mmCIF file of C-alpha atoms in Angstrom:
data_model
loop_
_atom_site.group_PDB
_atom_site.id
_atom_site.type_symbol
_atom_site.label_atom_id
_atom_site.label_comp_id
_atom_site.label_asym_id
_atom_site.label_seq_id
_atom_site.Cartn_x
_atom_site.Cartn_y
_atom_site.Cartn_z
ATOM 1 C CA MET A 121 30.983 7.469 -0.268
ATOM 2 C CA ALA A 122 29.427 10.945 -0.264
ATOM 3 C CA ASP A 123 28.621 10.776 -3.968
ATOM 4 C CA LEU A 124 26.012 8.028 -3.682
ATOM 5 C CA PRO A 125 22.551 8.805 -5.108
ATOM 6 C CA ARG A 126 20.208 9.853 -2.307
ATOM 7 C CA LEU A 127 16.508 9.160 -1.889
ATOM 8 C CA PRO A 128 14.026 10.527 -2.675
ATOM 9 C CA PHE A 129 14.903 11.094 -6.319
ATOM 10 C CA GLU A 130 13.458 14.065 -8.184
ATOM 11 C CA ARG A 131 10.050 13.264 -9.597
ATOM 12 C CA THR A 132 8.929 15.496 -12.466
ATOM 13 C CA ASP A 133 5.820 13.487 -13.391
ATOM 14 C CA ALA A 134 3.186 13.346 -10.644
ATOM 15 C CA LEU A 135 1.809 10.090 -12.055
ATOM 16 C CA GLY A 136 5.156 8.493 -12.822
ATOM 17 C CA ILE A 137 8.493 7.888 -11.138
ATOM 18 C CA SER A 138 11.944 9.436 -11.389
ATOM 19 C CA THR A 139 13.967 8.494 -14.474
ATOM 20 C CA THR A 140 16.857 7.747 -12.091
ATOM 21 C CA TYR A 141 15.232 4.415 -11.274
ATOM 22 C CA ALA A 142 15.370 3.291 -14.908
ATOM 23 C CA THR A 143 19.000 4.370 -15.174
ATOM 24 C CA LEU A 144 19.961 2.432 -12.058
ATOM 25 C CA ARG A 145 17.926 -0.613 -13.114
ATOM 26 C CA ALA A 146 19.763 -0.741 -16.450
ATOM 27 C CA GLU A 147 23.189 -0.363 -14.840
ATOM 28 C CA GLU A 148 22.822 -1.822 -11.341
ATOM 29 C CA PRO A 149 19.447 -3.335 -10.431
ATOM 30 C CA ILE A 150 20.831 -3.624 -6.888
ATOM 31 C CA ALA A 151 22.785 -0.431 -6.247
ATOM 32 C CA ARG A 152 24.308 1.398 -3.291
ATOM 33 C CA ILE A 153 22.429 4.581 -2.362
ATOM 34 C CA ARG A 154 21.758 6.793 0.629
ATOM 35 C CA THR A 155 18.347 6.911 2.242
ATOM 36 C CA ARG A 156 16.420 9.970 3.412
ATOM 37 C CA THR A 157 18.264 9.715 6.733
ATOM 38 C CA GLY A 158 21.682 9.635 5.060
ATOM 39 C CA ASP A 159 22.290 5.950 5.810
ATOM 40 C CA GLU A 160 23.830 3.675 3.198
ATOM 41 C CA ALA A 161 21.600 0.948 1.781
ATOM 42 C CA TRP A 162 20.980 -1.228 -1.263
ATOM 43 C CA LEU A 163 18.271 0.003 -3.657
ATOM 44 C CA VAL A 164 16.501 -2.799 -5.537
ATOM 45 C CA THR A 165 14.946 -1.660 -8.830
ATOM 46 C CA GLY A 166 15.005 -4.875 -10.901
ATOM 47 C CA TYR A 167 11.957 -7.134 -11.069
ATOM 48 C CA GLU A 168 13.703 -10.487 -10.649
ATOM 49 C CA GLN A 169 15.925 -9.122 -7.909
ATOM 50 C CA ALA A 170 12.922 -7.744 -6.006
ATOM 51 C CA ARG A 171 11.091 -11.072 -6.304
ATOM 52 C CA ALA A 172 14.154 -12.927 -5.063
ATOM 53 C CA ILE A 173 14.369 -10.810 -1.912
ATOM 54 C CA PHE A 174 10.618 -10.968 -1.253
ATOM 55 C CA ALA A 175 10.794 -14.775 -1.422
ATOM 56 C CA ASP A 176 13.976 -15.212 0.619
ATOM 57 C CA GLU A 177 13.492 -15.917 4.325
ATOM 58 C CA ARG A 178 16.998 -14.590 4.937
ATOM 59 C CA PHE A 179 15.522 -11.098 4.594
ATOM 60 C CA GLY A 180 13.134 -9.612 7.120
ATOM 61 C CA ARG A 181 11.908 -6.455 8.780
ATOM 62 C CA SER A 182 13.766 -6.917 12.080
ATOM 63 C CA HIS A 183 17.397 -6.279 12.990
ATOM 64 C CA PRO A 184 19.626 -7.691 15.753
ATOM 65 C CA ASP A 185 20.721 -4.167 16.735
ATOM 66 C CA PRO A 186 17.765 -1.934 15.811
ATOM 67 C CA ASP A 187 19.105 1.208 17.483
ATOM 68 C CA ASN A 188 22.116 1.185 15.164
ATOM 69 C CA ALA A 189 20.462 -0.154 12.015
ATOM 70 C CA ALA A 190 20.336 1.871 8.809
ATOM 71 C CA ARG A 191 16.959 3.520 8.318
ATOM 72 C CA LEU A 192 14.952 4.267 5.196
ATOM 73 C CA SER A 193 13.247 7.267 6.793
ATOM 74 C CA ASN A 194 12.155 8.648 10.152
ATOM 75 C CA SER A 195 8.770 6.973 9.851
ATOM 76 C CA ALA A 196 7.799 4.900 12.885
ATOM 77 C CA LEU A 197 5.939 2.508 10.581
ATOM 78 C CA THR A 198 8.329 1.234 7.934
ATOM 79 C CA GLY A 199 11.292 3.571 8.151
ATOM 80 C CA GLY A 200 13.424 1.132 10.092
ATOM 81 C CA PRO A 201 13.438 -2.259 11.824
ATOM 82 C CA THR A 202 10.222 -3.629 13.311
ATOM 83 C CA GLY A 203 9.608 -6.727 15.400
ATOM 84 C CA GLU A 204 12.002 -8.925 17.350
ATOM 85 C CA PHE A 205 14.921 -10.446 15.479
ATOM 86 C CA ALA A 206 14.752 -13.782 17.331
ATOM 87 C CA THR A 207 11.016 -14.319 16.854
ATOM 88 C CA GLU A 208 10.140 -12.487 13.608
ATOM 89 C CA LYS A 209 9.608 -15.594 11.476
ATOM 90 C CA ASP A 210 7.483 -17.362 14.087
ATOM 91 C CA VAL A 211 5.326 -14.263 14.629
ATOM 92 C CA HIS A 212 4.938 -13.723 10.883
ATOM 93 C CA ASP A 213 3.952 -17.355 10.254
ATOM 94 C CA ARG A 214 1.511 -17.320 13.171
ATOM 95 C CA MET A 215 -0.111 -14.123 11.928
ATOM 96 C CA ARG A 216 -0.623 -15.507 8.436
ATOM 97 C CA ARG A 217 -2.091 -18.772 9.710
ATOM 98 C CA LEU A 218 -4.510 -16.861 11.923
ATOM 99 C CA LEU A 219 -5.607 -14.211 9.427
ATOM 100 C CA ALA A 220 -5.422 -15.941 6.039
ATOM 101 C CA PRO A 221 -8.868 -17.602 6.319
ATOM 102 C CA ALA A 222 -10.535 -14.252 7.050
ATOM 103 C CA PHE A 223 -9.030 -12.717 3.900
ATOM 104 C CA SER A 224 -9.362 -15.708 1.583
ATOM 105 C CA ALA A 225 -10.455 -15.192 -2.014
ATOM 106 C CA ARG A 226 -13.681 -17.092 -1.364
ATOM 107 C CA ARG A 227 -14.596 -14.999 1.678
ATOM 108 C CA MET A 228 -13.764 -11.761 -0.098
ATOM 109 C CA GLN A 229 -15.810 -12.781 -3.146
ATOM 110 C CA ALA A 230 -18.770 -13.380 -0.843
ATOM 111 C CA LEU A 231 -18.281 -9.813 0.382
ATOM 112 C CA SER A 232 -18.230 -8.330 -3.114
ATOM 113 C CA GLY A 233 -22.001 -7.842 -3.397
ATOM 114 C CA HIS A 234 -22.096 -5.795 -0.204
ATOM 115 C CA VAL A 235 -19.082 -3.738 -1.300
ATOM 116 C CA GLN A 236 -20.849 -2.980 -4.580
ATOM 117 C CA GLU A 237 -23.899 -1.788 -2.624
ATOM 118 C CA LEU A 238 -21.668 0.546 -0.614
ATOM 119 C CA VAL A 239 -20.081 1.910 -3.803
ATOM 120 C CA ASP A 240 -23.487 2.442 -5.416
ATOM 121 C CA GLY A 241 -24.686 4.323 -2.344
ATOM 122 C CA LEU A 242 -21.656 6.621 -2.355
ATOM 123 C CA LEU A 243 -22.074 7.284 -6.092
ATOM 124 C CA ASP A 244 -25.768 8.040 -5.504
ATOM 125 C CA ARG A 245 -24.782 10.671 -2.943
ATOM 126 C CA MET A 246 -22.242 12.133 -5.340
ATOM 127 C CA GLU A 247 -24.959 12.453 -7.985
ATOM 128 C CA GLU A 248 -27.352 14.064 -5.504
ATOM 129 C CA GLN A 249 -24.720 16.546 -4.366
ATOM 130 C CA GLY A 250 -23.698 17.429 -7.899
ATOM 131 C CA PRO A 251 -20.398 18.777 -9.181
ATOM 132 C CA PRO A 252 -17.877 19.957 -8.311
ATOM 133 C CA LEU A 253 -16.947 17.801 -5.337
ATOM 134 C CA ASP A 254 -13.982 16.174 -3.642
ATOM 135 C CA LEU A 255 -13.808 12.559 -4.820
ATOM 136 C CA HIS A 256 -11.235 11.802 -2.124
ATOM 137 C CA ALA A 257 -13.684 12.733 0.643
ATOM 138 C CA SER A 258 -16.789 11.450 -1.143
ATOM 139 C CA LEU A 259 -15.577 8.028 -2.313
ATOM 140 C CA SER A 260 -11.896 7.176 -1.829
ATOM 141 C CA VAL A 261 -11.897 7.599 1.956
ATOM 142 C CA PRO A 262 -15.360 6.454 3.105
ATOM 143 C CA LEU A 263 -15.506 3.192 1.143
ATOM 144 C CA PRO A 264 -12.363 1.485 2.527
ATOM 145 C CA ILE A 265 -13.093 2.784 6.016
ATOM 146 C CA GLN A 266 -16.601 1.333 6.078
ATOM 147 C CA VAL A 267 -15.473 -1.980 4.615
ATOM 148 C CA ILE A 268 -12.585 -2.438 7.045
ATOM 149 C CA CYS A 269 -14.722 -1.399 10.031
ATOM 150 C CA GLU A 270 -17.309 -4.048 9.180
ATOM 151 C CA LEU A 271 -14.706 -6.708 8.459
ATOM 152 C CA LEU A 272 -12.640 -6.108 11.596
ATOM 153 C CA GLY A 273 -15.512 -5.239 13.921
ATOM 154 C CA VAL A 274 -14.483 -1.629 14.575
ATOM 155 C CA PRO A 275 -17.182 0.962 15.388
ATOM 156 C CA LEU A 276 -17.755 3.110 12.312
ATOM 157 C CA ALA A 277 -18.516 5.997 14.670
ATOM 158 C CA ASP A 278 -14.805 6.003 15.589
ATOM 159 C CA ARG A 279 -13.685 6.601 12.010
ATOM 160 C CA ASP A 280 -12.608 10.210 12.541
ATOM 161 C CA HIS A 281 -10.507 9.175 15.526
ATOM 162 C CA PHE A 282 -8.575 6.344 13.901
ATOM 163 C CA ARG A 283 -8.356 8.191 10.592
ATOM 164 C CA ALA A 284 -6.626 11.067 12.421
ATOM 165 C CA LEU A 285 -4.229 8.589 14.030
ATOM 166 C CA ALA A 286 -3.502 7.046 10.632
ATOM 167 C CA GLU A 287 -2.648 10.506 9.273
ATOM 168 C CA GLU A 288 -0.240 11.153 12.125
ATOM 169 C CA MET A 289 1.338 7.694 11.801
ATOM 170 C CA THR A 290 2.483 8.518 8.269
ATOM 171 C CA ASP A 291 4.204 11.795 9.204
ATOM 172 C CA LEU A 292 7.748 11.817 7.753
ATOM 173 C CA THR A 293 8.695 15.101 9.413
ATOM 174 C CA ASP A 294 8.171 14.261 13.105
ATOM 175 C CA PRO A 295 9.238 10.745 14.192
ATOM 176 C CA ASP A 296 7.994 11.271 17.755
ATOM 177 C CA ARG A 297 4.529 12.217 16.520
ATOM 178 C CA SER A 298 4.499 9.234 14.157
ATOM 179 C CA ALA A 299 5.571 6.828 16.912
ATOM 180 C CA ALA A 300 3.033 8.203 19.400
ATOM 181 C CA ALA A 301 0.230 7.823 16.854
ATOM 182 C CA ARG A 302 1.244 4.235 16.134
ATOM 183 C CA THR A 303 1.156 3.433 19.841
ATOM 184 C CA ALA A 304 -2.241 5.111 20.179
ATOM 185 C CA MET A 305 -3.598 3.136 17.201
ATOM 186 C CA GLU A 306 -2.392 -0.146 18.701
ATOM 187 C CA GLU A 307 -3.839 0.702 22.120
ATOM 188 C CA TYR A 308 -7.166 1.694 20.592
ATOM 189 C CA SER A 309 -7.351 -1.479 18.481
ATOM 190 C CA HIS A 310 -6.222 -3.702 21.348
ATOM 191 C CA GLY A 311 -9.001 -2.309 23.529
ATOM 192 C CA ILE A 312 -11.627 -3.306 20.969
ATOM 193 C CA VAL A 313 -10.155 -6.803 20.638
ATOM 194 C CA MET A 314 -10.175 -7.312 24.400
ATOM 195 C CA ALA A 315 -13.837 -6.237 24.579
ATOM 196 C CA LYS A 316 -14.650 -8.914 21.979
ATOM 197 C CA ARG A 317 -13.662 -11.616 24.473
ATOM 198 C CA ASN A 318 -16.870 -10.895 26.356
ATOM 199 C CA ASP A 319 -18.969 -9.890 23.364
ATOM 200 C CA PRO A 320 -17.629 -11.629 20.225
ATOM 201 C CA GLY A 321 -18.995 -11.146 16.752
ATOM 202 C CA GLU A 322 -18.419 -12.520 13.270
ATOM 203 C CA ASP A 323 -15.384 -10.376 12.580
ATOM 204 C CA VAL A 324 -11.588 -10.495 12.468
ATOM 205 C CA TYR A 325 -11.044 -8.782 15.818
ATOM 206 C CA SER A 326 -13.176 -11.485 17.435
ATOM 207 C CA ASP A 327 -10.864 -14.050 15.831
ATOM 208 C CA LEU A 328 -7.931 -12.235 17.418
ATOM 209 C CA ALA A 329 -9.730 -12.176 20.757
ATOM 210 C CA ARG A 330 -10.113 -15.967 20.676
ATOM 211 C CA ALA A 331 -6.456 -16.526 19.768
ATOM 212 C CA ASP A 332 -3.947 -17.423 22.473
ATOM 213 C CA LEU A 333 -1.427 -14.687 21.661
ATOM 214 C CA PRO A 334 0.677 -12.269 23.716
ATOM 215 C CA ALA A 335 -0.946 -8.872 24.224
ATOM 216 C CA ASP A 336 1.755 -7.040 22.264
ATOM 217 C CA GLU A 337 1.259 -9.290 19.231
ATOM 218 C CA ILE A 338 -2.487 -8.731 19.315
ATOM 219 C CA ALA A 339 -2.003 -4.969 19.565
ATOM 220 C CA THR A 340 0.448 -4.899 16.658
ATOM 221 C CA MET A 341 -1.760 -7.082 14.434
ATOM 222 C CA ALA A 342 -4.946 -5.189 15.269
ATOM 223 C CA GLY A 343 -3.399 -1.771 14.708
ATOM 224 C CA GLY A 344 -1.688 -2.849 11.514
ATOM 225 C CA LEU A 345 -4.873 -4.327 10.060
ATOM 226 C CA LEU A 346 -6.885 -1.199 10.761
ATOM 227 C CA PHE A 347 -4.231 1.103 9.310
ATOM 228 C CA ALA A 348 -3.304 -0.891 6.205
ATOM 229 C CA GLY A 349 -6.876 -2.033 5.613
ATOM 230 C CA HIS A 350 -8.022 1.422 4.618
ATOM 231 C CA GLU A 351 -5.044 3.746 4.065
ATOM 232 C CA THR A 352 -3.450 1.996 1.098
ATOM 233 C CA THR A 353 -6.767 1.415 -0.701
ATOM 234 C CA VAL A 354 -7.675 5.101 -0.349
ATOM 235 C CA ASN A 355 -4.541 6.003 -2.276
ATOM 236 C CA ARG A 356 -5.064 3.370 -4.955
ATOM 237 C CA ILE A 357 -8.555 4.665 -5.684
ATOM 238 C CA ASP A 358 -7.301 8.236 -5.964
ATOM 239 C CA HIS A 359 -4.316 7.348 -8.089
ATOM 240 C CA GLY A 360 -6.279 4.980 -10.317
ATOM 241 C CA VAL A 361 -8.795 7.721 -11.039
ATOM 242 C CA LEU A 362 -5.969 10.110 -11.902
ATOM 243 C CA LEU A 363 -4.343 7.601 -14.262
ATOM 244 C CA LEU A 364 -7.620 7.071 -16.113
ATOM 245 C CA LEU A 365 -8.441 10.784 -16.279
ATOM 246 C CA ALA A 366 -4.987 11.412 -17.729
ATOM 247 C CA ASP A 367 -5.679 8.902 -20.527
ATOM 248 C CA PRO A 368 -9.233 9.411 -21.866
ATOM 249 C CA ALA A 369 -8.879 6.558 -24.350
ATOM 250 C CA GLN A 370 -8.231 4.099 -21.523
ATOM 251 C CA ALA A 371 -11.119 5.524 -19.490
ATOM 252 C CA ALA A 372 -13.429 5.182 -22.524
ATOM 253 C CA ALA A 373 -12.311 1.588 -23.100
ATOM 254 C CA LEU A 374 -13.160 0.746 -19.495
ATOM 255 C CA ARG A 375 -16.492 2.573 -19.654
ATOM 256 C CA ASP A 376 -17.481 0.795 -22.860
ATOM 257 C CA ASP A 377 -16.402 -2.644 -21.657
ATOM 258 C CA PRO A 378 -16.839 -3.241 -17.897
ATOM 259 C CA GLY A 379 -15.305 -6.672 -18.444
ATOM 260 C CA ARG A 380 -11.954 -4.877 -18.473
ATOM 261 C CA VAL A 381 -12.250 -3.923 -14.814
ATOM 262 C CA SER A 382 -10.096 -6.751 -13.416
ATOM 263 C CA ALA A 383 -7.266 -5.981 -15.847
ATOM 264 C CA THR A 384 -7.654 -2.274 -15.064
ATOM 265 C CA VAL A 385 -7.248 -2.894 -11.346
ATOM 266 C CA GLU A 386 -4.110 -4.966 -11.923
ATOM 267 C CA GLU A 387 -2.631 -2.255 -14.133
ATOM 268 C CA ILE A 388 -3.405 0.359 -11.492
ATOM 269 C CA MET A 389 -1.609 -1.808 -8.942
ATOM 270 C CA ARG A 390 1.371 -2.063 -11.285
ATOM 271 C CA VAL A 391 1.635 1.573 -12.295
ATOM 272 C CA ALA A 392 0.209 3.682 -9.456
ATOM 273 C CA VAL A 393 2.901 5.328 -7.332
ATOM 274 C CA PRO A 394 1.276 7.301 -4.523
ATOM 275 C CA ASN A 395 4.651 7.519 -2.713
ATOM 276 C CA ASP A 396 8.397 7.116 -3.242
ATOM 277 C CA HIS A 397 9.147 5.387 0.041
ATOM 278 C CA GLY A 398 9.967 1.793 -0.860
ATOM 279 C CA LEU A 399 9.987 -1.248 1.429
ATOM 280 C CA ALA A 400 12.732 -1.814 3.992
ATOM 281 C CA ARG A 401 14.201 -5.316 4.364
ATOM 282 C CA TYR A 402 17.278 -6.356 6.369
ATOM 283 C CA ALA A 403 19.592 -9.256 5.570
ATOM 284 C CA ARG A 404 19.553 -11.717 8.480
ATOM 285 C CA GLU A 405 22.835 -13.210 7.267
ATOM 286 C CA ASP A 406 25.245 -12.708 4.387
ATOM 287 C CA VAL A 407 23.288 -13.241 1.166
ATOM 288 C CA GLU A 408 24.211 -13.096 -2.514
ATOM 289 C CA VAL A 409 21.499 -11.830 -4.860
ATOM 290 C CA ASP A 410 22.213 -11.609 -8.592
ATOM 291 C CA GLY A 411 25.943 -11.529 -7.918
ATOM 292 C CA VAL A 412 25.697 -8.797 -5.260
ATOM 293 C CA ARG A 413 26.993 -9.634 -1.791
ATOM 294 C CA ILE A 414 24.644 -8.223 0.853
ATOM 295 C CA ARG A 415 26.073 -8.393 4.368
ATOM 296 C CA ALA A 416 24.151 -9.427 7.462
ATOM 297 C CA GLY A 417 22.297 -6.434 8.916
ATOM 298 C CA GLU A 418 22.448 -4.338 5.749
ATOM 299 C CA LEU A 419 19.320 -2.556 4.553
ATOM 300 C CA CYS A 420 17.712 -3.320 1.196
ATOM 301 C CA VAL A 421 15.105 -0.896 -0.133
ATOM 302 C CA ILE A 422 12.735 -2.690 -2.501
ATOM 303 C CA MET A 423 11.258 -0.139 -4.892
ATOM 304 C CA THR A 424 8.301 -2.047 -6.300
ATOM 305 C CA ALA A 425 7.283 0.907 -8.475
ATOM 306 C CA ALA A 426 10.601 0.591 -10.314
ATOM 307 C CA ALA A 427 10.492 -3.216 -10.462
ATOM 308 C CA ASN A 428 6.993 -2.992 -11.957
ATOM 309 C CA ARG A 429 8.481 -0.958 -14.803
ATOM 310 C CA ASP A 430 11.201 -3.452 -15.663
ATOM 311 C CA GLU A 431 11.342 -3.604 -19.478
ATOM 312 C CA THR A 432 12.534 -7.214 -19.410
ATOM 313 C CA VAL A 433 9.170 -8.219 -17.934
ATOM 314 C CA PHE A 434 6.679 -5.609 -19.156
ATOM 315 C CA ALA A 435 6.559 -4.440 -22.770
ATOM 316 C CA ASP A 436 6.374 -0.635 -23.051
ATOM 317 C CA ALA A 437 6.662 -0.718 -19.278
ATOM 318 C CA GLU A 438 6.163 3.003 -18.598
ATOM 319 C CA ARG A 439 2.793 3.020 -20.366
ATOM 320 C CA PHE A 440 -0.464 2.664 -18.458
ATOM 321 C CA ASP A 441 -2.328 0.008 -20.456
ATOM 322 C CA ILE A 442 -5.507 -1.640 -19.158
ATOM 323 C CA GLY A 443 -5.275 -4.200 -21.956
ATOM 324 C CA ARG A 444 -1.994 -5.566 -20.655
ATOM 325 C CA ASP A 445 -1.866 -9.333 -20.145
ATOM 326 C CA PRO A 446 -0.554 -11.168 -18.203
ATOM 327 C CA GLN A 447 0.026 -9.105 -15.077
ATOM 328 C CA PRO A 448 2.787 -10.510 -12.848
ATOM 329 C CA HIS A 449 3.223 -7.210 -10.964
ATOM 330 C CA LEU A 450 4.627 -6.832 -7.455
ATOM 331 C CA GLY A 451 2.056 -4.320 -6.250
ATOM 332 C CA PHE A 452 0.951 -6.773 -3.547
ATOM 333 C CA GLY A 453 4.427 -8.142 -2.872
ATOM 334 C CA TYR A 454 5.398 -11.722 -3.630
ATOM 335 C CA ALA A 455 5.669 -15.217 -2.140
ATOM 336 C CA ILE A 456 5.987 -15.206 1.675
ATOM 337 C CA ARG A 457 5.625 -11.424 1.602
ATOM 338 C CA TYR A 458 2.425 -11.380 -0.452
ATOM 339 C CA CYS A 459 -0.144 -8.995 1.015
ATOM 340 C CA LEU A 460 -2.854 -10.709 3.073
ATOM 341 C CA GLY A 461 -5.307 -7.991 2.099
ATOM 342 C CA ALA A 462 -4.808 -8.324 -1.667
ATOM 343 C CA ASN A 463 -8.158 -10.053 -2.199
ATOM 344 C CA LEU A 464 -9.980 -7.387 -0.197
ATOM 345 C CA ALA A 465 -8.286 -4.566 -2.094
ATOM 346 C CA ARG A 466 -9.208 -6.166 -5.420
ATOM 347 C CA VAL A 467 -12.874 -6.468 -4.420
ATOM 348 C CA GLU A 468 -13.028 -2.785 -3.462
ATOM 349 C CA LEU A 469 -11.114 -1.522 -6.486
ATOM 350 C CA ARG A 470 -13.154 -3.615 -8.924
ATOM 351 C CA ALA A 471 -16.369 -2.260 -7.456
ATOM 352 C CA VAL A 472 -15.136 1.324 -7.767
ATOM 353 C CA PHE A 473 -13.673 1.139 -11.263
ATOM 354 C CA GLY A 474 -16.452 -1.062 -12.561
ATOM 355 C CA SER A 475 -18.981 1.664 -11.734
ATOM 356 C CA LEU A 476 -17.433 5.132 -11.456
ATOM 357 C CA PHE A 477 -16.860 5.916 -15.137
ATOM 358 C CA GLN A 478 -20.147 4.372 -16.198
ATOM 359 C CA ARG A 479 -22.065 6.504 -13.718
ATOM 360 C CA PHE A 480 -20.039 9.628 -14.539
ATOM 361 C CA PRO A 481 -18.820 9.307 -18.143
ATOM 362 C CA GLU A 482 -17.835 12.981 -18.251
ATOM 363 C CA LEU A 483 -15.797 12.829 -15.048
ATOM 364 C CA ARG A 484 -12.760 15.106 -15.122
ATOM 365 C CA LEU A 485 -10.485 17.052 -12.804
ATOM 366 C CA ALA A 486 -11.835 20.367 -11.555
ATOM 367 C CA VAL A 487 -8.291 21.761 -11.150
ATOM 368 C CA PRO A 488 -5.044 21.206 -13.067
ATOM 369 C CA LEU A 489 -3.087 18.123 -12.036
ATOM 370 C CA ASP A 490 -0.184 20.197 -10.736
ATOM 371 C CA ARG A 491 -2.497 22.055 -8.360
ATOM 372 C CA LEU A 492 -3.625 18.977 -6.484
ATOM 373 C CA PRO A 493 -2.542 18.912 -2.808
ATOM 374 C CA TRP A 494 0.096 16.171 -2.899
ATOM 375 C CA ARG A 495 1.057 14.744 0.507
ATOM 376 C CA VAL A 496 4.825 14.754 0.038
ATOM 377 C CA ASP A 497 5.424 14.780 3.797
ATOM 378 C CA ARG A 498 3.463 11.574 4.352
ATOM 379 C CA LEU A 499 4.714 7.996 4.147
ATOM 380 C CA THR A 500 1.780 6.829 2.054
ATOM 381 C CA GLY A 501 1.828 9.912 -0.184
ATOM 382 C CA GLY A 502 -1.200 10.461 -2.387
ATOM 383 C CA VAL A 503 -3.436 13.530 -2.305
ATOM 384 C CA SER A 504 -5.454 15.098 0.489
ATOM 385 C CA ALA A 505 -8.219 16.183 -1.913
ATOM 386 C CA LEU A 506 -9.295 15.239 -5.439
ATOM 387 C CA PRO A 507 -11.621 17.917 -6.883
ATOM 388 C CA VAL A 508 -13.641 16.615 -9.814
ATOM 389 C CA THR A 509 -16.548 17.701 -11.958
ATOM 390 C CA TRP A 510 -18.665 16.207 -14.772
#
């Protein structure tokens, strides 16, 4: 089937997604495509279909024959199978039981005052420096890094080291480099956790140190928390700023009514598309979803950006609208695959977007949108710099 559509689809709007997704969603919300590696897979673009797969324990991230499994990309992170097929569910359940209390809504709300202080300090430094400046380097990167370092118990002085590893982990052009960086991140994180056994603190890595878990599980959890805990939030800040700058009326509405910040954050999570990668899930057995027979071992690519634009769920779905209500988006996943860090991300994003446009009401891009340095060769996408002025 050489004529199958192949990812990634052409994207003409830097802040939107390819129109091919809408076409497929209307015709086949679960459709056969080829991935970046040329492998055949199922592309999931419909909202209800994506939710069904997220919630179905017959889908997972592991594969019984990983060396011969279809791959989404060459990324060592999420391009193909991860974990052990026989133990994936047990490991996943154990991880959530261990980590859920640390990322609970109550605990994250208690952290919100400190996060706001960090945001205010970064905005103070922006004001002192004056325009133009790189918002990515001045706000989007340092805030999530400082928050996750404090929460996990990672030395902030190491931020350049693990940030460099995170960059290399997302490389879509060199799978060996990506894999080596992932291993280095896990080894680095594991070393900190082991040191906590003799010198524990009030942090998540100390919780891991006290847990009776195999060393490889601890390394994978610790590395994954450090990577995901800052990388994805960096991109959401950048992309949220770009969405608001592209729609001055929405930015003005937020500036004039800070009470809109929670709805704004949810709309950013629905609409922002820093990358076109999708989420890889493998059928553990034959499964039928919405009349489509998915065979055991086959790859499903859940494209949440497309599902979040499903017209049957969201009115005027392509429009960025901070007044939208309710917000049942899939930006944090769903059901058993709901992101553990969702509460933390919300606290950080609310602090940023509840303050940035009030402090800098004339904020605007210092270069045209099409001249921004987009990271098309990186798994997480986004930009490497965001020049702004005011």
